[in-house]
Structures are given as C-alpha cells and as structure tokens.
C-alpha cells in the first residue's frame, strides 16, 4: 500500500524544487504544492512517533504504518520481531542539506537507553542511531577524527588554531606516536576539549583573524588548501563566529558521489555539510 511520509522543514534544508525531498514529495503526490521559498529538509519513511507514515489506502483499517505493524508484527520476521519487541528498528530518511548541520555524536545503545530514561525531553529516542548515508547527489560531510598527522599539520600551519589549543596541548599531540594509540587518543581528547571549551571572545577573535588572513590570501591568488581555506570561508559565511568552523581541522572531510556511502557508528562525531543523502538510521 502507498504511504504518505512526513516532511521536516528545518532551516538548513534546500528550498523548493532544489530539494530532493521536495522532488520525491511532488512525484508521489501530484496534489502537493511545493512552496518555492520553503525548506524541505527531511523525508521520513517509518514509524517514528513524530512522523508515523500515513497509509493511503482506504481498504486498510489501520491509519498509519506504526498501527499496521503493531497489528501485523509477523511482517518483521521472527528475529527482528523478537529483538525489537515488534517495532520497526530503523527510520529511513532522505535529507536535502543546503547549509551545514551541527556536529553530532550518537551515544551507544546502552548510553542511549540510559539518557532516554533520565532525560526523555532531551533524548526522545532510546536507540543508539548508527547511520548509513548513501549519496543521491554529490555530498559533503565531516565524519570521524582525521589521522593525527593531518591534525598536527594543521596545528603547524594554522596559528589561530594553535593559539586556541595552547602550546602545551599542541606539543603533546605532536609528540604522541602512532605506536601508542592510547597516548594519541588522550592527547587528541585534550586538544579537542580545549578547542570546544574556548572562551567565546577569544575564539571569535581568533576566528576573525583566520578568516581575514585567508580572505587576503584568496584575494592575492594564493593556495589556501593548507588551511582548508575554501571550506572555512563557506562555513563562516553560513555561521559567522561559530566554534564549529574550527572543527574542520580535526574531522575528516568526506566527499561522496551518487551511489557512494559512508557508515557512522556510535560516538562518531559527524556533521552533514551539503547534498542529498539517503539515510538508514537504526
């Protein structure tokens, strides 16, 4: 039976028919009026309480997919039905990303259940939400920490970043060897924590200095790839003065062509920057 799926209009979504979500919506329902200035950010296909897909077949007594599965749990198969108490264990989404999303890291299953029990208003979902993102259009995202050698290289070529981290923490990361993964992990944690907990006026000043320097280098025709210049200027234009602009020096920049995919496990920091991925979220 056909479904009418929920659409989320978050501000970061692509607008009108630039959005893959809007195109899918229009193709499935010819009566839908796509608003040219409205963002169409996410299409949800599943049984999420905030977007249970509506059944578009009057012969079916249930009104939503969640109700239908509850009445027909055998459709999930024996293993899935038993493991997930008769619930659909994933949400299928399409995202249409125009401006960068905030950095996230989904907790593991055990922590997710604990946070949901303690703070349901902040953690409405007890699942750990690992994700598989498959590009429908050319797609960019940040995913996981870069190899330590790349981070060290940025610390040495981006003085504004080094000023935020501090000399002691930067040198500790530079000295940590690849033969000591625990030492690398500890040094990286210190550096990233110092960045994210920087005093606001200090990091805004450093960010403005960095943007000014790179803008001048671009105007002079210089290569700014050593400072990740293009991406920095783009993110700063979207979110001026945001500490997230500096995370491009810590996280891998992943570019996917249509059909390519990436997997995001629990505790993996990530942020989608641009494009239209199909998402399988457990």
Tab-separated table of C-alpha atoms in Angstrom:
chain	number	residue	atom	x	y	z
A	1	UNK	CA	0.000	0.000	0.000
A	2	UNK	CA	1.183	3.561	-0.687
A	3	UNK	CA	2.375	5.760	2.183
A	4	UNK	CA	2.244	9.497	2.764
A	5	UNK	CA	5.507	10.267	4.552
A	6	UNK	CA	6.355	13.055	6.993
A	7	UNK	CA	8.446	16.012	5.817
A	8	UNK	CA	10.540	18.125	8.193
A	9	UNK	CA	11.146	21.770	7.250
A	10	UNK	CA	14.325	22.517	9.213
A	11	UNK	CA	16.023	25.811	8.308
A	12	UNK	CA	19.163	24.080	6.942
A	13	UNK	CA	17.184	22.294	4.202
A	14	UNK	CA	17.251	23.078	0.492
A	15	UNK	CA	14.314	25.210	-0.626
A	16	UNK	CA	11.584	24.449	-3.162
A	17	UNK	CA	12.386	22.097	-6.009
A	18	UNK	CA	16.128	22.431	-5.398
A	19	UNK	CA	15.445	19.868	-2.675
A	20	UNK	CA	15.491	16.150	-3.448
A	21	UNK	CA	12.966	15.768	-0.616
A	22	UNK	CA	10.572	18.172	-2.368
A	23	UNK	CA	11.020	16.340	-5.691
A	24	UNK	CA	10.209	12.993	-4.060
A	25	UNK	CA	7.200	14.521	-2.328
A	26	UNK	CA	5.898	16.009	-5.587
A	27	UNK	CA	6.440	12.785	-7.532
A	28	UNK	CA	4.471	10.721	-5.000
A	29	UNK	CA	1.526	13.109	-4.655
A	30	UNK	CA	0.551	15.264	-7.675
A	31	UNK	CA	-1.748	17.389	-5.464
A	32	UNK	CA	1.137	18.621	-3.289
A	33	UNK	CA	2.015	22.287	-3.800
A	34	UNK	CA	5.775	22.792	-3.403
A	35	UNK	CA	6.481	26.239	-1.924
A	36	UNK	CA	9.497	27.807	-3.696
A	37	UNK	CA	10.873	29.514	-0.561
A	38	UNK	CA	10.172	26.778	1.993
A	39	UNK	CA	12.973	24.446	3.114
A	40	UNK	CA	12.290	20.734	2.556
A	41	UNK	CA	14.969	19.185	4.781
A	42	UNK	CA	13.984	15.605	5.623
A	43	UNK	CA	11.581	12.953	4.338
A	44	UNK	CA	10.845	10.316	6.995
A	45	UNK	CA	9.749	6.843	5.918
A	46	UNK	CA	8.911	4.815	9.007
A	47	UNK	CA	7.017	4.730	12.287
A	48	UNK	CA	8.689	7.487	14.318
A	49	UNK	CA	6.191	8.987	16.827
A	50	UNK	CA	6.775	12.464	15.337
A	51	UNK	CA	6.266	11.241	11.770
A	52	UNK	CA	4.420	7.917	11.520
A	53	UNK	CA	3.780	7.345	7.803
A	54	UNK	CA	0.095	7.567	6.855
A	55	UNK	CA	-1.449	4.719	4.854
A	56	UNK	CA	-3.110	5.958	1.663
A	57	UNK	CA	-5.456	3.047	1.049
A	58	UNK	CA	-8.993	3.194	2.425
A	59	UNK	CA	-9.274	-0.611	2.300
A	60	UNK	CA	-6.662	-0.882	5.067
A	61	UNK	CA	-8.295	-0.475	8.511
A	62	UNK	CA	-5.147	0.963	10.148
A	63	UNK	CA	-4.373	4.636	9.529
A	64	UNK	CA	-0.580	4.592	9.953
A	65	UNK	CA	2.351	2.264	9.261
A	66	UNK	CA	3.055	2.016	13.001
A	67	UNK	CA	-0.509	0.835	13.681
A	68	UNK	CA	-0.336	-1.646	10.798
A	69	UNK	CA	2.937	-3.177	12.014
A	70	UNK	CA	1.549	-3.364	15.581
A	71	UNK	CA	-1.397	-5.377	14.223
A	72	UNK	CA	0.767	-7.423	11.833
A	73	UNK	CA	4.096	-7.931	13.678
A	74	UNK	CA	4.883	-11.100	11.712
A	75	UNK	CA	5.778	-8.839	8.767
A	76	UNK	CA	9.048	-8.016	10.569
A	77	UNK	CA	10.246	-11.616	10.553
A	78	UNK	CA	10.797	-13.718	13.676
A	79	UNK	CA	14.287	-12.449	14.614
A	80	UNK	CA	13.521	-8.744	14.207
A	81	UNK	CA	10.125	-9.061	15.916
A	82	UNK	CA	11.685	-10.695	18.979
A	83	UNK	CA	14.779	-8.468	19.140
A	84	UNK	CA	12.861	-5.188	18.836
A	85	UNK	CA	9.582	-6.071	20.629
A	86	UNK	CA	7.511	-5.880	17.445
A	87	UNK	CA	8.743	-2.422	16.394
A	88	UNK	CA	10.335	-1.349	13.109
A	89	UNK	CA	14.005	-0.991	14.174
A	90	UNK	CA	15.066	1.794	11.815
A	91	UNK	CA	13.995	5.070	10.245
A	92	UNK	CA	14.543	5.544	6.518
A	93	UNK	CA	15.209	9.186	5.560
A	94	UNK	CA	16.185	11.394	2.684
A	95	UNK	CA	17.980	14.615	3.644
A	96	UNK	CA	18.420	17.704	1.469
A	97	UNK	CA	21.203	19.766	3.046
A	98	UNK	CA	21.817	23.359	1.980
A	99	UNK	CA	23.770	24.678	4.982
A	100	UNK	CA	25.846	22.696	7.457
A	101	UNK	CA	24.183	20.797	10.305
A	102	UNK	CA	25.608	20.983	13.820
A	103	UNK	CA	28.193	18.410	14.890
A	104	UNK	CA	26.637	15.344	16.492
A	105	UNK	CA	27.779	12.086	18.027
A	106	UNK	CA	25.103	9.498	18.750
A	107	UNK	CA	25.526	7.547	22.012
A	108	UNK	CA	25.906	3.755	22.006
A	109	UNK	CA	22.853	1.586	22.719
A	110	UNK	CA	23.456	1.301	26.474
A	111	UNK	CA	24.007	5.043	26.977
A	112	UNK	CA	21.103	5.943	24.677
A	113	UNK	CA	18.684	3.889	26.790
A	114	UNK	CA	20.060	5.459	29.986
A	115	UNK	CA	19.807	9.043	28.667
A	116	UNK	CA	16.279	8.392	27.358
A	117	UNK	CA	15.203	7.139	30.789
A	118	UNK	CA	16.791	10.092	32.623
A	119	UNK	CA	16.093	12.950	30.187
A	120	UNK	CA	13.281	11.941	27.798
A	121	UNK	CA	12.621	15.589	26.861
A	122	UNK	CA	16.200	15.898	25.515
A	123	UNK	CA	16.640	12.276	24.351
A	124	UNK	CA	13.234	11.176	22.973
A	125	UNK	CA	14.769	8.060	21.390
A	126	UNK	CA	16.173	5.084	23.340
A	127	UNK	CA	18.006	3.810	20.250
A	128	UNK	CA	21.682	4.419	19.516
A	129	UNK	CA	21.048	5.533	15.909
A	130	UNK	CA	24.064	4.359	13.907
A	131	UNK	CA	23.659	5.657	10.357
A	132	UNK	CA	24.404	4.592	6.794
A	133	UNK	CA	24.414	7.582	4.442
A	134	UNK	CA	24.161	6.905	0.694
A	135	UNK	CA	24.632	9.879	-1.644
A	136	UNK	CA	21.791	10.588	-4.084
A	137	UNK	CA	23.574	13.748	-5.309
A	138	UNK	CA	27.174	14.917	-4.753
A	139	UNK	CA	27.501	15.070	-0.970
A	140	UNK	CA	29.896	16.525	1.611
A	141	UNK	CA	30.174	15.726	5.287
A	142	UNK	CA	32.538	15.691	8.227
A	143	UNK	CA	32.977	12.257	9.785
A	144	UNK	CA	35.324	10.959	12.478
A	145	UNK	CA	38.702	12.272	13.539
A	146	UNK	CA	41.424	12.783	10.937
A	147	UNK	CA	44.694	10.840	11.166
A	148	UNK	CA	46.778	12.554	13.854
A	149	UNK	CA	49.413	13.535	11.266
A	150	UNK	CA	46.861	15.699	9.438
A	151	UNK	CA	45.730	17.408	12.651
A	152	UNK	CA	49.348	18.111	13.612
A	153	UNK	CA	49.950	19.562	10.138
A	154	UNK	CA	47.045	21.987	10.642
A	155	UNK	CA	48.325	22.907	14.120
A	156	UNK	CA	51.608	23.892	12.464
A	157	UNK	CA	50.112	25.771	9.500
A	158	UNK	CA	47.123	27.475	11.189
A	159	UNK	CA	48.497	29.668	14.021
A	160	UNK	CA	44.998	30.770	15.072
A	161	UNK	CA	44.086	27.116	15.748
A	162	UNK	CA	47.291	26.572	17.718
A	163	UNK	CA	46.562	29.665	19.824
A	164	UNK	CA	43.161	28.206	20.798
A	165	UNK	CA	44.548	24.772	21.658
A	166	UNK	CA	47.521	26.140	23.583
A	167	UNK	CA	51.192	25.316	23.188
A	168	UNK	CA	51.303	22.574	25.846
A	169	UNK	CA	48.402	20.562	24.371
A	170	UNK	CA	49.639	21.083	20.788
A	171	UNK	CA	53.139	19.837	21.663
A	172	UNK	CA	51.680	16.841	23.495
A	173	UNK	CA	49.808	15.813	20.328
A	174	UNK	CA	52.899	16.410	18.195
A	175	UNK	CA	54.964	14.136	20.450
A	176	UNK	CA	52.392	11.323	20.609
A	177	UNK	CA	53.497	8.456	18.381
A	178	UNK	CA	51.369	6.163	16.223
A	179	UNK	CA	52.782	3.197	18.194
A	180	UNK	CA	50.884	4.451	21.279
A	181	UNK	CA	47.189	4.725	20.324
A	182	UNK	CA	46.161	5.410	23.940
A	183	UNK	CA	48.600	8.307	24.137
A	184	UNK	CA	47.341	9.688	20.819
A	185	UNK	CA	43.722	9.350	21.967
A	186	UNK	CA	44.423	11.114	25.275
A	187	UNK	CA	46.327	13.958	23.582
A	188	UNK	CA	43.598	14.344	20.945
A	189	UNK	CA	40.911	14.463	23.632
A	190	UNK	CA	42.780	17.272	25.430
A	191	UNK	CA	43.189	19.273	22.197
A	192	UNK	CA	39.577	18.908	21.076
A	193	UNK	CA	38.233	19.665	24.558
A	194	UNK	CA	40.369	22.816	24.783
A	195	UNK	CA	39.009	23.913	21.415
A	196	UNK	CA	35.342	23.310	22.209
A	197	UNK	CA	35.611	24.902	25.669
A	198	UNK	CA	37.481	28.002	24.486
A	199	UNK	CA	36.335	31.293	25.972
A	200	UNK	CA	33.932	32.812	23.453
A	201	UNK	CA	35.588	36.203	22.933
A	202	UNK	CA	38.973	34.514	22.447
A	203	UNK	CA	37.803	32.012	19.827
A	204	UNK	CA	35.740	34.659	17.971
A	205	UNK	CA	38.810	36.905	17.807
A	206	UNK	CA	40.983	34.035	16.532
A	207	UNK	CA	38.313	33.007	14.002
A	208	UNK	CA	38.018	36.574	12.686
A	209	UNK	CA	41.807	36.764	12.351
A	210	UNK	CA	41.859	33.452	10.470
A	211	UNK	CA	39.017	34.471	8.123
A	212	UNK	CA	40.691	37.806	7.431
A	213	UNK	CA	44.058	36.140	6.708
A	214	UNK	CA	42.586	33.508	4.380
A	215	UNK	CA	40.401	36.081	2.596
A	216	UNK	CA	43.527	38.152	1.900
A	217	UNK	CA	45.379	35.071	0.616
A	218	UNK	CA	42.460	34.248	-1.698
A	219	UNK	CA	42.438	37.839	-2.995
A	220	UNK	CA	46.160	37.534	-3.711
A	221	UNK	CA	45.601	34.295	-5.617
A	222	UNK	CA	47.455	32.140	-3.066
A	223	UNK	CA	46.760	28.456	-2.417
A	224	UNK	CA	44.803	28.190	0.859
A	225	UNK	CA	44.378	24.385	0.868
A	226	UNK	CA	46.937	24.099	3.709
A	227	UNK	CA	44.448	25.990	5.885
A	228	UNK	CA	41.348	24.304	4.394
A	229	UNK	CA	40.518	27.825	3.230
A	230	UNK	CA	37.585	27.234	0.878
A	231	UNK	CA	35.616	25.210	3.411
A	232	UNK	CA	36.425	27.571	6.280
A	233	UNK	CA	35.148	30.623	4.388
A	234	UNK	CA	31.999	28.783	3.315
A	235	UNK	CA	31.144	27.624	6.851
A	236	UNK	CA	31.951	31.045	8.319
A	237	UNK	CA	29.604	32.690	5.798
A	238	UNK	CA	26.824	30.334	6.978
A	239	UNK	CA	27.590	30.558	10.708
A	240	UNK	CA	29.808	33.586	11.441
A	241	UNK	CA	31.582	33.413	14.788
A	242	UNK	CA	30.724	29.730	15.352
A	243	UNK	CA	33.291	27.500	17.092
A	244	UNK	CA	32.278	24.680	14.714
A	245	UNK	CA	34.281	26.390	11.956
A	246	UNK	CA	37.477	25.157	13.637
A	247	UNK	CA	36.361	21.500	13.691
A	248	UNK	CA	37.296	21.150	10.008
A	249	UNK	CA	40.896	20.819	11.234
A	250	UNK	CA	40.005	17.804	13.400
A	251	UNK	CA	37.370	15.887	11.407
A	252	UNK	CA	37.676	14.078	8.075
A	253	UNK	CA	36.098	15.860	5.112
A	254	UNK	CA	34.258	13.168	3.143
A	255	UNK	CA	33.026	13.779	-0.408
A	256	UNK	CA	30.681	11.208	-1.928
A	257	UNK	CA	29.460	10.835	-5.490
A	258	UNK	CA	25.936	9.459	-6.108
A	259	UNK	CA	25.851	5.791	-5.091
A	260	UNK	CA	28.800	6.054	-2.687
A	261	UNK	CA	28.187	5.649	1.040
A	262	UNK	CA	29.647	6.076	4.495
A	263	UNK	CA	28.820	4.450	7.833
A	264	UNK	CA	28.608	6.381	11.109
A	265	UNK	CA	28.936	4.257	14.225
A	266	UNK	CA	28.105	5.176	17.817
A	267	UNK	CA	30.192	8.023	19.305
A	268	UNK	CA	31.437	9.045	15.831
A	269	UNK	CA	31.418	12.858	15.561
A	270	UNK	CA	29.863	13.961	12.281
A	271	UNK	CA	28.167	16.842	10.508
A	272	UNK	CA	26.482	16.888	7.110
A	273	UNK	CA	27.551	19.918	5.062
A	274	UNK	CA	25.823	19.792	1.676
A	275	UNK	CA	23.968	17.412	-0.623
A	276	UNK	CA	21.168	14.854	-0.607
A	277	UNK	CA	21.885	11.579	1.205
A	278	UNK	CA	19.565	8.644	1.726
A	279	UNK	CA	19.860	7.710	5.406
A	280	UNK	CA	19.275	4.400	7.144
A	281	UNK	CA	19.140	5.227	10.858
A	282	UNK	CA	18.760	2.435	13.413
